[in-house]
PDB file of C-alpha atoms in Angstrom:
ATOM      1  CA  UNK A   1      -4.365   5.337   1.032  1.00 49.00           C
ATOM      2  CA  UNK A   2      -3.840   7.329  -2.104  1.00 51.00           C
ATOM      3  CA  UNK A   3      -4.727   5.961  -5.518  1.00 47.00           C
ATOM      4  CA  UNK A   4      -1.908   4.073  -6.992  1.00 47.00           C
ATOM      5  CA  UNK A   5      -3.342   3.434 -10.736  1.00 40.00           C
ATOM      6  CA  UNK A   6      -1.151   5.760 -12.392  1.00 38.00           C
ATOM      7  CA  UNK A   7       1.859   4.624 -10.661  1.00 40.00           C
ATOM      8  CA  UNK A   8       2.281   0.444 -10.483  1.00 34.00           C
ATOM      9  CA  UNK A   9      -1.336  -0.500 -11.961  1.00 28.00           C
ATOM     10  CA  UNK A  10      -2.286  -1.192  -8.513  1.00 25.00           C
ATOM     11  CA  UNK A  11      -5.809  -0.845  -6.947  1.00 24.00           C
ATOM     12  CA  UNK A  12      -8.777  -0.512  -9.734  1.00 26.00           C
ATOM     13  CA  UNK A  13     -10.360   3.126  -8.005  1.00 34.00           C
ATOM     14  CA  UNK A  14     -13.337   2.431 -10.561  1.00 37.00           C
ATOM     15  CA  UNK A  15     -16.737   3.344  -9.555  1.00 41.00           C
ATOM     16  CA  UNK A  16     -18.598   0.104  -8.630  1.00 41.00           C
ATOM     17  CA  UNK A  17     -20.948  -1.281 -11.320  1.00 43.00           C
ATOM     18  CA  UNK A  18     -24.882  -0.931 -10.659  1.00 49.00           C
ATOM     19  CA  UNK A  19     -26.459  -4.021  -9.061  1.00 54.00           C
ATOM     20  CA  UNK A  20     -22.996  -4.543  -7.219  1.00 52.00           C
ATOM     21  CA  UNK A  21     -23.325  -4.988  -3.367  1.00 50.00           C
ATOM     22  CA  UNK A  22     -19.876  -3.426  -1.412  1.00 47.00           C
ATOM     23  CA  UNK A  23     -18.718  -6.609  -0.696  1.00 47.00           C
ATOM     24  CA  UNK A  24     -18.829  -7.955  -4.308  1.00 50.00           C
ATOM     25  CA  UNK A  25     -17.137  -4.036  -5.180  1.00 43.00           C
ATOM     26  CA  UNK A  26     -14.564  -4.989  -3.147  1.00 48.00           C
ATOM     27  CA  UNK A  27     -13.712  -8.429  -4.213  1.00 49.00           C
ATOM     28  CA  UNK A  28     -13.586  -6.555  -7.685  1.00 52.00           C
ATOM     29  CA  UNK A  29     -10.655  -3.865  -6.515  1.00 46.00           C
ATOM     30  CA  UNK A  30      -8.752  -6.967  -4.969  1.00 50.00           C
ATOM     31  CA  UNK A  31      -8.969  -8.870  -7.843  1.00 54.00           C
ATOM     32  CA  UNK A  32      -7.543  -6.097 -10.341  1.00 52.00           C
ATOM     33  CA  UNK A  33      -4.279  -6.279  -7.899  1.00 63.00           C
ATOM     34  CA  UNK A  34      -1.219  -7.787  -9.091  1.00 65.00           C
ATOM     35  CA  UNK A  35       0.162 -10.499  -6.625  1.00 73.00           C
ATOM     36  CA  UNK A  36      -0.856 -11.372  -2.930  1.00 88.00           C
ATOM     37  CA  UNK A  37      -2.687  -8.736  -1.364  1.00 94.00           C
ATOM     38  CA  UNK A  38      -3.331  -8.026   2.074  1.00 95.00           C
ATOM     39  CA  UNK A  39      -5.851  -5.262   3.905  1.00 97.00           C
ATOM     40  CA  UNK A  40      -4.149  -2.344   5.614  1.00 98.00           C
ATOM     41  CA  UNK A  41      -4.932  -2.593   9.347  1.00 98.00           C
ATOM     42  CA  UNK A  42      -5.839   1.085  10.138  1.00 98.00           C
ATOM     43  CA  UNK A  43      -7.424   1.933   6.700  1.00 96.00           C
ATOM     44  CA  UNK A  44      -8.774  -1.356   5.669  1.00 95.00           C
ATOM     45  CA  UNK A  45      -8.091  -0.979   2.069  1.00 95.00           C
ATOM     46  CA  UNK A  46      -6.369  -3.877   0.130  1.00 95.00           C
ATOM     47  CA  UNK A  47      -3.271  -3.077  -1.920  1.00 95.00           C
ATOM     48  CA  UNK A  48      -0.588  -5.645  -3.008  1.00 93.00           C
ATOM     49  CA  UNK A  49       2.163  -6.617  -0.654  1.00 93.00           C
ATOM     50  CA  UNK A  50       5.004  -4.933  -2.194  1.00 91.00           C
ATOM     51  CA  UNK A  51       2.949  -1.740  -1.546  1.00 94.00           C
ATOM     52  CA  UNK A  52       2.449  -2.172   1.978  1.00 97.00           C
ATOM     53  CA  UNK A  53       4.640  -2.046   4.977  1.00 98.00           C
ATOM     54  CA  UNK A  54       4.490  -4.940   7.424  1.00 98.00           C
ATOM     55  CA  UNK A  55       4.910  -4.591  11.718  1.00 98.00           C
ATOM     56  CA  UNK A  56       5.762  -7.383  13.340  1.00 98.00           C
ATOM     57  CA  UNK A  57       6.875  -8.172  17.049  1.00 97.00           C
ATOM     58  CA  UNK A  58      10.119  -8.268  18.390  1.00 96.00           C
ATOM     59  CA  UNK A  59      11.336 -10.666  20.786  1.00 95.00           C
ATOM     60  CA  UNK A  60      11.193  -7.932  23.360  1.00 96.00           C
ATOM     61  CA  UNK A  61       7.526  -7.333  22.546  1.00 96.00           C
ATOM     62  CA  UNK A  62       8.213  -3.980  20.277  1.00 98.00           C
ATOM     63  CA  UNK A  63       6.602  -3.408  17.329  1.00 98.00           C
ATOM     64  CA  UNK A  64       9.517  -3.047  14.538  1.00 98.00           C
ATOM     65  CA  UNK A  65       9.090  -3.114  10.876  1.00 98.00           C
ATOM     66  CA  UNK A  66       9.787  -5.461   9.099  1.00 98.00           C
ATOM     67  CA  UNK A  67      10.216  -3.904   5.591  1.00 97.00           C
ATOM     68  CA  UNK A  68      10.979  -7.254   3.527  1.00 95.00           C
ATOM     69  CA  UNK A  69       8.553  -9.223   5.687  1.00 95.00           C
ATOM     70  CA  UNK A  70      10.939 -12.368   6.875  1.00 95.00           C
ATOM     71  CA  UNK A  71       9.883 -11.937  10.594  1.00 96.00           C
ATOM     72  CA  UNK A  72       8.525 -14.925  11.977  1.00 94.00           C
ATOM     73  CA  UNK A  73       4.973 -14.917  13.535  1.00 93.00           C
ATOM     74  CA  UNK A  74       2.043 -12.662  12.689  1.00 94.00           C
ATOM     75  CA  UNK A  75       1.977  -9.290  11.548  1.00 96.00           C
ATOM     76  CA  UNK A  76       0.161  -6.390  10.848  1.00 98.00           C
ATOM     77  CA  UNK A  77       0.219  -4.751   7.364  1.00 98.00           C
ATOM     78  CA  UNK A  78       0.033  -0.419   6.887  1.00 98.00           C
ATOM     79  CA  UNK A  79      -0.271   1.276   3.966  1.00 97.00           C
ATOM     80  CA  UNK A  80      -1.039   4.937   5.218  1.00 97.00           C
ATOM     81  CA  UNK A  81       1.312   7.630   5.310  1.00 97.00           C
ATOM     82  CA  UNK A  82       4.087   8.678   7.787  1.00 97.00           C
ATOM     83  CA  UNK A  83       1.284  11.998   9.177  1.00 97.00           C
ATOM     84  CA  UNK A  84      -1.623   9.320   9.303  1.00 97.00           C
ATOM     85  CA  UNK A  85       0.317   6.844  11.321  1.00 98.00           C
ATOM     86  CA  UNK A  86       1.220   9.719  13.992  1.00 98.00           C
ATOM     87  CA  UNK A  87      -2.196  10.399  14.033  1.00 98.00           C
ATOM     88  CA  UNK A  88      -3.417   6.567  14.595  1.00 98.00           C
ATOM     89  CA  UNK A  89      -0.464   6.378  17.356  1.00 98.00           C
ATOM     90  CA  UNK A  90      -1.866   9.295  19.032  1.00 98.00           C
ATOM     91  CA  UNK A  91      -5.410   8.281  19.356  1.00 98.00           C
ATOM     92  CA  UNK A  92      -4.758   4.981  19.907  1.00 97.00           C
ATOM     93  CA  UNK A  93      -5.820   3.372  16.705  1.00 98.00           C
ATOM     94  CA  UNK A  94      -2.960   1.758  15.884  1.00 98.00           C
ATOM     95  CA  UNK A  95      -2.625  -0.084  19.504  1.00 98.00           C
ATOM     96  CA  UNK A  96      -6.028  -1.405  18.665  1.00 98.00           C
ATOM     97  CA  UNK A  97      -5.658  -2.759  15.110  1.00 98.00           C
ATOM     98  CA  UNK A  98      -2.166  -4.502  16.009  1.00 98.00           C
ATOM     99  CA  UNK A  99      -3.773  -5.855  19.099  1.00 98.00           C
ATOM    100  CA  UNK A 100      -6.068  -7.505  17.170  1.00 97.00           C
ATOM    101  CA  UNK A 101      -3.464  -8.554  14.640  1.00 97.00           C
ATOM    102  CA  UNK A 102      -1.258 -10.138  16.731  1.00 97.00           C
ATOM    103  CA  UNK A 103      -3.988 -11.603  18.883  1.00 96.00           C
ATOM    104  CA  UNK A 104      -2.225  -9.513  21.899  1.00 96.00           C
ATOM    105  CA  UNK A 105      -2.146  -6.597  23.689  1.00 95.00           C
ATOM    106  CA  UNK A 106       1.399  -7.729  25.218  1.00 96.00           C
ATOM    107  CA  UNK A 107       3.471  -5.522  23.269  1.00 97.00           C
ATOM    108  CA  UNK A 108       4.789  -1.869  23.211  1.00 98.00           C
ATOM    109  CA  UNK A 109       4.849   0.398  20.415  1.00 98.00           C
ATOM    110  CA  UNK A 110       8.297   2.538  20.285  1.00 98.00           C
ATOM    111  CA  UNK A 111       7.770   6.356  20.117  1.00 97.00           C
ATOM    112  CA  UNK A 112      10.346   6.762  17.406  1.00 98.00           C
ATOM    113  CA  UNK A 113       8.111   3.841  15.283  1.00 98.00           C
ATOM    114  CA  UNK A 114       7.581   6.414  12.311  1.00 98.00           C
ATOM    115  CA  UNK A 115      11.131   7.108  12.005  1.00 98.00           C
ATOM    116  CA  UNK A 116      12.106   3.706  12.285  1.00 98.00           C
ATOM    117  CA  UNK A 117       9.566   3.002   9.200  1.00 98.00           C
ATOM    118  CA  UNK A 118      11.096   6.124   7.183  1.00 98.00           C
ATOM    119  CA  UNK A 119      14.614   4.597   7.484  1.00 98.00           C
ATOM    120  CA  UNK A 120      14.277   1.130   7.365  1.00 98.00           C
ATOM    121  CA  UNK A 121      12.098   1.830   4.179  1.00 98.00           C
ATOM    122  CA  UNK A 122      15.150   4.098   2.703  1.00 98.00           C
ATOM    123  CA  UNK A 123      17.795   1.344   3.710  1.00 98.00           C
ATOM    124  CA  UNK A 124      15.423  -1.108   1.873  1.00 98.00           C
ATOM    125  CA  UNK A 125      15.481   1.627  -1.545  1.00 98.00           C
ATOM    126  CA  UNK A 126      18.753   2.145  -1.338  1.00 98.00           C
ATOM    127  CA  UNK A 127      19.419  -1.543  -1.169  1.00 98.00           C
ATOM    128  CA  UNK A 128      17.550  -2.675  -4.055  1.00 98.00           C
ATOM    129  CA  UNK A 129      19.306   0.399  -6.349  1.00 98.00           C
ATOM    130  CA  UNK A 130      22.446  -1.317  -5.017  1.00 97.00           C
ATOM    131  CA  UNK A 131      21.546  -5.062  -6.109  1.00 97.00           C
ATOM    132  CA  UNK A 132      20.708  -3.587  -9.786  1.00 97.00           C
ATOM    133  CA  UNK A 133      23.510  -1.794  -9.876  1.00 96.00           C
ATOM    134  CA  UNK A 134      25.375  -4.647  -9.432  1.00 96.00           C
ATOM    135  CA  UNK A 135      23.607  -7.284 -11.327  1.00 94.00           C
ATOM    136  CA  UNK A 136      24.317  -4.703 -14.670  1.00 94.00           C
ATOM    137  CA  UNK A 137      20.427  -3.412 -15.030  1.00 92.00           C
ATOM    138  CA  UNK A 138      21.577   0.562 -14.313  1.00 97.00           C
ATOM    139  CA  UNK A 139      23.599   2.839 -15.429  1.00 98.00           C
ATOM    140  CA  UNK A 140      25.201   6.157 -13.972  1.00 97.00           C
ATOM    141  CA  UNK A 141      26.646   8.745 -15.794  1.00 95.00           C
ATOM    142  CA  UNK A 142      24.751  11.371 -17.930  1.00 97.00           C
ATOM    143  CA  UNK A 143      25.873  10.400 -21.564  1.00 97.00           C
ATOM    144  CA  UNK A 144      25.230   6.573 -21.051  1.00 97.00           C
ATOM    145  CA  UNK A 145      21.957   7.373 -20.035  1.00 98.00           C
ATOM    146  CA  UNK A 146      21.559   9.919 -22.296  1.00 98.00           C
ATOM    147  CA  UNK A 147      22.610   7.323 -25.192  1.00 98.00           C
ATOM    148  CA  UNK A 148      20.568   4.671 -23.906  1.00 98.00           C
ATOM    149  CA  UNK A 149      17.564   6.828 -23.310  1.00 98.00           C
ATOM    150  CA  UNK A 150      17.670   8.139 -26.960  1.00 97.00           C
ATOM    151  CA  UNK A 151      18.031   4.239 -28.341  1.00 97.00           C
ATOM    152  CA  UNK A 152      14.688   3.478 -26.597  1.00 96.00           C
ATOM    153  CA  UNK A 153      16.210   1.331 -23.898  1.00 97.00           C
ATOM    154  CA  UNK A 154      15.682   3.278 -20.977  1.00 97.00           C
ATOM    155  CA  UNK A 155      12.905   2.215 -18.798  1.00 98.00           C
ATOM    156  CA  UNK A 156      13.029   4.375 -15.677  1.00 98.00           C
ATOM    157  CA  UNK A 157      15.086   7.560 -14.523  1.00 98.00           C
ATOM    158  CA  UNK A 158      16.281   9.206 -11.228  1.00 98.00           C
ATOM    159  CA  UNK A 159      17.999  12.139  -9.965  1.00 98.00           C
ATOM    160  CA  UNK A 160      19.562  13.003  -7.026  1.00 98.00           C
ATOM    161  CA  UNK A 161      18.004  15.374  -4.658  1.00 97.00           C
ATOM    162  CA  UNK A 162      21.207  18.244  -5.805  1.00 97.00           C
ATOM    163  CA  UNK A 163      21.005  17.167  -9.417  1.00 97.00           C
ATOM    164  CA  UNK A 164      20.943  20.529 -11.298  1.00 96.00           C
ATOM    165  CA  UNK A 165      18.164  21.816 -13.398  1.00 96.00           C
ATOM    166  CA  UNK A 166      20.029  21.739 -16.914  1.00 97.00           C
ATOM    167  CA  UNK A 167      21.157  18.122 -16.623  1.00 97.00           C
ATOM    168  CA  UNK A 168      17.698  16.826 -15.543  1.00 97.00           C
ATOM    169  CA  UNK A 169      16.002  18.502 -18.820  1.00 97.00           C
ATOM    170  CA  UNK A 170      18.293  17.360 -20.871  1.00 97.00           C
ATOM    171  CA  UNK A 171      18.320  13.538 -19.984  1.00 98.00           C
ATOM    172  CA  UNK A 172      13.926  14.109 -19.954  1.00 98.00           C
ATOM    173  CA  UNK A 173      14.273  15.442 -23.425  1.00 97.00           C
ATOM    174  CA  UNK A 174      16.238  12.596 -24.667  1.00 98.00           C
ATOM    175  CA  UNK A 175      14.421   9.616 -22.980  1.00 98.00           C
ATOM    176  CA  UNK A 176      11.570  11.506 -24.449  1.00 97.00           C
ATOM    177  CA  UNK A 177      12.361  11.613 -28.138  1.00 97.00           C
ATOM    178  CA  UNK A 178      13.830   8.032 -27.797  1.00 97.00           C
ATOM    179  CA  UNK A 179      10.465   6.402 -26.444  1.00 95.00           C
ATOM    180  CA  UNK A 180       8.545   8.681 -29.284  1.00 95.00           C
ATOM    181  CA  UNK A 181       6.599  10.633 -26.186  1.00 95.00           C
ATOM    182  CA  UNK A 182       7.923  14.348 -27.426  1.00 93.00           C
ATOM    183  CA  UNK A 183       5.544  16.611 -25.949  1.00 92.00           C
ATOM    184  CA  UNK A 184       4.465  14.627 -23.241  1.00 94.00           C
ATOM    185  CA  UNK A 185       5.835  15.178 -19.932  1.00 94.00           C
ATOM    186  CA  UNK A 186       7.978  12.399 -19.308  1.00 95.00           C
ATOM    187  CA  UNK A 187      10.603  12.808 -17.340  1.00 96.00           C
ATOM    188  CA  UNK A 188      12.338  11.315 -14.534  1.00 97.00           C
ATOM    189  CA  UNK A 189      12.237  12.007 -10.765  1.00 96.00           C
ATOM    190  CA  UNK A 190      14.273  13.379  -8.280  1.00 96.00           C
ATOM    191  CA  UNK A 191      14.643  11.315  -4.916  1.00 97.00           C
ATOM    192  CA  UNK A 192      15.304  12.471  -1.308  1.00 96.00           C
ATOM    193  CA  UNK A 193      18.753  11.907  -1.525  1.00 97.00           C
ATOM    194  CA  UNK A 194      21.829  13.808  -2.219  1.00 98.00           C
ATOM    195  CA  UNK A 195      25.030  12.696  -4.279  1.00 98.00           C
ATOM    196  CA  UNK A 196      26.846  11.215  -1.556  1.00 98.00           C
ATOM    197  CA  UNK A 197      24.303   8.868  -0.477  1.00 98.00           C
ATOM    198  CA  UNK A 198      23.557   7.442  -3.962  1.00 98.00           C
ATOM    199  CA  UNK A 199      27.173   7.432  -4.567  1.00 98.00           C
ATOM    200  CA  UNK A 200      27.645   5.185  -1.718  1.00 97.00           C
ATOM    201  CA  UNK A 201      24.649   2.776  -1.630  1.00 97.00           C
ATOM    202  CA  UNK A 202      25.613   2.203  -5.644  1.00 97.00           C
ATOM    203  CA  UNK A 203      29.353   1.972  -4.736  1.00 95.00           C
ATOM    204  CA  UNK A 204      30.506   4.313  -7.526  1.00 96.00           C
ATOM    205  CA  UNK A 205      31.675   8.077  -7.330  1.00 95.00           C
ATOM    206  CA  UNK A 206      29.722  11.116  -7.820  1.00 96.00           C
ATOM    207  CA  UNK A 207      25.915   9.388  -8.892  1.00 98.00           C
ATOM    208  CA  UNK A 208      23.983  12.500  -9.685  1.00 98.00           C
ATOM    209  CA  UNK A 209      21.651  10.769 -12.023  1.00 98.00           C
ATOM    210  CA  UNK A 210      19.999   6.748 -12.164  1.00 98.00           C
ATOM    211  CA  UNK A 211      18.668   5.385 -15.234  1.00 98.00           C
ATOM    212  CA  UNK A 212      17.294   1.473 -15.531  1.00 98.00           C
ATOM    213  CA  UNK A 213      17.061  -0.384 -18.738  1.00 97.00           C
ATOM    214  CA  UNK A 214      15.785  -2.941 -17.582  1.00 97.00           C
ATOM    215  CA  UNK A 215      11.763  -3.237 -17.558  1.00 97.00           C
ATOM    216  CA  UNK A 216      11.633  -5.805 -14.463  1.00 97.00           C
ATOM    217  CA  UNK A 217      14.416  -3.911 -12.888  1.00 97.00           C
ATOM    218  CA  UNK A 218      12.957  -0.936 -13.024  1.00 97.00           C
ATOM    219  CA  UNK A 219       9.818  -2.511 -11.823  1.00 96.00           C
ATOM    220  CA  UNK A 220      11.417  -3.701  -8.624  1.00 96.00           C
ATOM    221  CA  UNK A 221      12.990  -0.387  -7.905  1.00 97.00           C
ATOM    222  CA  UNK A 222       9.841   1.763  -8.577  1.00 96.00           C
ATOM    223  CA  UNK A 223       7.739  -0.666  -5.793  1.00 95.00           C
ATOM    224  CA  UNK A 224      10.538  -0.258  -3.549  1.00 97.00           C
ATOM    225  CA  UNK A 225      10.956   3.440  -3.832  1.00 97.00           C
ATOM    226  CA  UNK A 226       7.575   4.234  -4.022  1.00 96.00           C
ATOM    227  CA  UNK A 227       6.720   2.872  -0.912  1.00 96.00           C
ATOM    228  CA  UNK A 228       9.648   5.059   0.596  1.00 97.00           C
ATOM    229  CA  UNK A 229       8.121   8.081  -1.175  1.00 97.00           C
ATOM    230  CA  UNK A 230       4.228   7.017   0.038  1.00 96.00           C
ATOM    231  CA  UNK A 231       5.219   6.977   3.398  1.00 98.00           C
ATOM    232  CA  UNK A 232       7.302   9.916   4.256  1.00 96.00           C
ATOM    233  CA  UNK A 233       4.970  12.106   1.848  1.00 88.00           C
ATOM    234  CA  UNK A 234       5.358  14.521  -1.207  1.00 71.00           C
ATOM    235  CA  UNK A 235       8.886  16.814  -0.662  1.00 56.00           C
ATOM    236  CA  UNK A 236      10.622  15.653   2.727  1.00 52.00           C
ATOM    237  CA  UNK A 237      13.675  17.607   1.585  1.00 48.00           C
ATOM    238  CA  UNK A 238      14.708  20.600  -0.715  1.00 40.00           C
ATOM    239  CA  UNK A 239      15.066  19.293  -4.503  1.00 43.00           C
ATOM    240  CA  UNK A 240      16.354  21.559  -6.897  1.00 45.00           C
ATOM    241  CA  UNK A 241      16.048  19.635 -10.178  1.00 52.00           C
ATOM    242  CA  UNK A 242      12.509  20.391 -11.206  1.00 44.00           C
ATOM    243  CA  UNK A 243      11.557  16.971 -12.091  1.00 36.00           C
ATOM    244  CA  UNK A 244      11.665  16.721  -8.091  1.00 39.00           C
ATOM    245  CA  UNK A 245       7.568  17.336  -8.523  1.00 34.00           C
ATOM    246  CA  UNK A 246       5.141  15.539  -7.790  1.00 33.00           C
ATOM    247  CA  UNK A 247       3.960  13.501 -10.933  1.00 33.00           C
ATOM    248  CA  UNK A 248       7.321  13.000 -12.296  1.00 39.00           C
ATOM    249  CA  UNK A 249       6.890  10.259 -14.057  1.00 50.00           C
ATOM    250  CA  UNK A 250       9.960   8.044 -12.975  1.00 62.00           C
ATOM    251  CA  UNK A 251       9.077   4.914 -14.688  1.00 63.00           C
ATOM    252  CA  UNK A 252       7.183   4.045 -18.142  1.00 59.00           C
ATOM    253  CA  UNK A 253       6.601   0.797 -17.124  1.00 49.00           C
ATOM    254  CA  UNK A 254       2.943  -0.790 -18.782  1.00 38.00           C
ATOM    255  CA  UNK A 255       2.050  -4.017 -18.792  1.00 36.00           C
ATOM    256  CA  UNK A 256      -1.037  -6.274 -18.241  1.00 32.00           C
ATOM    257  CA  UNK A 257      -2.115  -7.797 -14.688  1.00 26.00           C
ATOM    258  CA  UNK A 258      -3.056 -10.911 -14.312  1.00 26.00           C
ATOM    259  CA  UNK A 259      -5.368 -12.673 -11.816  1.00 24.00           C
ATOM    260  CA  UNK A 260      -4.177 -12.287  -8.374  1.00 26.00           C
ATOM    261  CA  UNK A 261      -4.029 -14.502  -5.041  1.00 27.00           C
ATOM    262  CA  UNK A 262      -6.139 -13.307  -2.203  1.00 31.00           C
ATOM    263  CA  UNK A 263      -5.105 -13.900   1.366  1.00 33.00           C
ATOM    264  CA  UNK A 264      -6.850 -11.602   4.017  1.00 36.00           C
ATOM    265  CA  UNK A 265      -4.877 -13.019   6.803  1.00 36.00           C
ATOM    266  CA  UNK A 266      -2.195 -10.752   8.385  1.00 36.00           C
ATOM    267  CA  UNK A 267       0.897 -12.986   8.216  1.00 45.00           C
TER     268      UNK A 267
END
């Protein structure tokens, strides 16, 4: 599982402090997590549960995700990429770990699983840009986000995957020079989907670009895109607008954590 400091002020990566035993190291990196955690059943890392991506059983006996975990029963919780879970499917890892999850070895695991995970995890993105759209918290449109951005409200910024290059600079430079962060590189990033599919899950015409200002909006849309963007890895698809690299910093959001509830159990 990769570091996610930089991103959602997730998992402390700190090197332990002397005297500390690995167990006591541990406790430490769950403890700098914001909200319930759980351990990732192939990696065995602890992240919080927005992060992480939960498998549960299906009536049939297939394992399914279940992205917004509401499935009854136990589950197993993943936080490794869409390449590592292929590899743990093919050796057999992952039918071990969920065996021992679920406390069964009745169930079959689907051969499409990672692509079920890929778009069940988009649906859930998409989704949660629609709700915010809706509730008021974002705006569409290059000179509303452009004015907001330059007033200092604008707390997070997307593009479509066929944004062009001119339009993404220029909305960077202004949310820039309106959060006083000129020279930095601040900018906003370009997702894995094209016009037509932002235009629809917003339900508005022609979306090329996203902005949020909103901080706990654009809190709840960076977890749930950035667990999209985790899984299915660094450039699925061919993104023009340069801020489409890696590091784009989508989201200024800061903020202190606060104490955290363990539970270790998978449900």
């Amino acid at each position: 599982m990769r570091n996610r400091d930089n991103e959602r002020g997730g998992v402390n990566d700190a090197p332990a402090k002397k005297g500390r035993s690995p167990r006591e190291s541990a406790k430490a990196a769950r403890d700098s997590i914001d909200g319930p955690v759980r351990r990732c059943i192939l990696s065995g890392e602890h992240d919080a549960r927005p992060h992480l991506i939960r498998l549960a059983l299906a009536p049939d006996g297939r394992v399914l995700p279940d992205v917004r975990a509401k499935a009854p029963g136990r589950g197993g919780w993943i936080g490794v990429t869409r390449g590592e879970l292929e590899t743990a499917i093919a050796k057999g890892k992952l039918k071990g770990a969920l065996a021992r999850a679920f406390k069964t070895g009745e169930f079959s695991i689907p051969d499409d699983l990672p692509d079920l995970i890929a778009s069940a995890l988009e649906r859930n993105a998409l989704d949660r840009l629609g709700l915010e759209s809706r509730s008021g918290m974002l705006l569409t449109g290059s000179d509303k986000i452009a004015t907001a951005a330059r007033s200092g409200q604008l707390h997070a910024l997307y593009h479509a995957s066929d944004a062009g290059d001119d339009g993404c600079r220029k909305l960077a430079q202004a949310w820039r020079v309106g959060s006083d962060r000129e020279g930095s590189d601040l900018k906003g990033l370009a997702l894995p989907a094209t016009r037509p599919i932002l235009s629809m899950a917003l339900g508005r015409e022609n979306v090329v670009h996203i902005g949020l200002t909103d901080r706990n909006a654009a809190k709840r849309v960076s977890e749930a895109l950035d667990r999209w963007l985790h899984f299915i890895g660094p450039d699925p698809v061919a993104t023009p607008c340069e801020t489409a690299s890696q590091g784009a910093s989508a989201s200024d959001i800061t903020g202190d954590r606060t104490a955290v509830t363990v539970h270790e159990d998978f449900e």
